[in-house]
Amino acid sequence: MHVIYSPKGRAGEYGELACTIYLRCTNKCLYCYCPTILHITSEEFHQQPEERANFLTYLEEDAKKLSKDEDLR
């Protein structure tokens, strides 16, 4: 599972790379598309956030791969 990724579309304006630490969100933005992408209800998605399982392990793996590939973003 990759946690570091290149944001697409408008999100790319803010940075060349991004990572998603948490699952779920409490902001409840009306335009939020995440529940649809994750195939869960809006109510389920907008509960207490939780950290992704093994996040630090995946982050370290992704960072090592970027370094090995000489990706200097």
C-alpha positions as CSV (number, residue, x, y, z in Angstrom):
1,M,0.0,0.0,0.0
2,H,1.4,3.4,-1.0
3,V,0.9,6.4,1.3
4,I,3.0,8.9,-0.7
5,Y,1.4,9.8,-4.0
6,S,1.4,12.6,-6.6
7,P,-1.9,14.5,-6.3
8,K,-4.0,14.9,-9.4
9,G,-6.1,17.7,-10.6
10,R,-6.5,20.8,-8.5
11,A,-4.9,19.2,-5.5
12,G,-1.6,19.2,-7.4
13,E,-1.5,23.0,-7.0
14,Y,-0.5,22.6,-3.4
15,G,2.4,20.2,-3.7
16,E,4.1,17.7,-5.9
17,L,3.7,14.9,-3.4
18,A,1.2,14.2,-0.7
19,C,0.4,11.5,1.9
20,T,-2.8,10.4,3.6
21,I,-2.3,9.7,7.3
22,Y,-5.9,9.2,8.4
23,L,-9.0,7.3,7.3
24,R,-12.2,9.3,7.7
25,C,-12.7,12.9,8.4
26,T,-14.9,15.1,10.7
27,N,-15.1,18.2,8.5
28,K,-18.3,17.1,6.8
29,C,-17.7,19.2,3.7
30,L,-20.8,19.2,1.5
31,Y,-18.7,18.6,-1.7
32,C,-16.7,15.7,-0.2
33,Y,-16.3,12.9,-2.8
34,C,-14.4,10.5,-0.5
35,P,-17.3,8.4,0.7
36,T,-18.3,7.7,-2.9
37,I,-14.7,6.7,-3.8
38,L,-14.5,4.4,-0.7
39,H,-18.0,3.0,-1.3
40,I,-19.2,3.9,2.2
41,T,-21.9,6.1,3.5
42,S,-21.3,9.8,4.2
43,E,-22.2,9.2,7.9
44,E,-19.7,6.4,8.2
45,F,-16.9,8.4,6.6
46,H,-17.5,11.5,8.7
47,Q,-16.8,9.7,12.0
48,Q,-13.8,10.0,14.3
49,P,-10.7,9.8,12.1
50,E,-8.3,6.9,12.7
51,E,-4.7,6.5,11.7
52,R,-4.0,4.1,8.8
53,A,-2.8,0.7,9.9
54,N,1.1,0.5,9.7
55,F,1.3,4.0,8.3
56,L,4.8,4.7,9.5
57,T,6.1,1.4,7.9
58,Y,4.5,2.3,4.6
59,L,5.8,5.8,4.8
60,E,9.3,4.6,5.3
61,E,9.0,2.1,2.4
62,D,7.7,4.8,0.1
63,A,10.4,7.3,1.1
64,K,13.1,4.7,0.5
65,K,11.7,3.9,-3.0
66,L,11.6,7.6,-3.9
67,S,15.2,8.0,-2.7
68,K,16.3,4.9,-4.6
69,D,14.6,6.2,-7.7
70,E,16.4,9.5,-7.2
71,D,13.1,11.3,-7.0
72,L,14.0,14.7,-5.5
73,R,10.6,16.2,-5.3
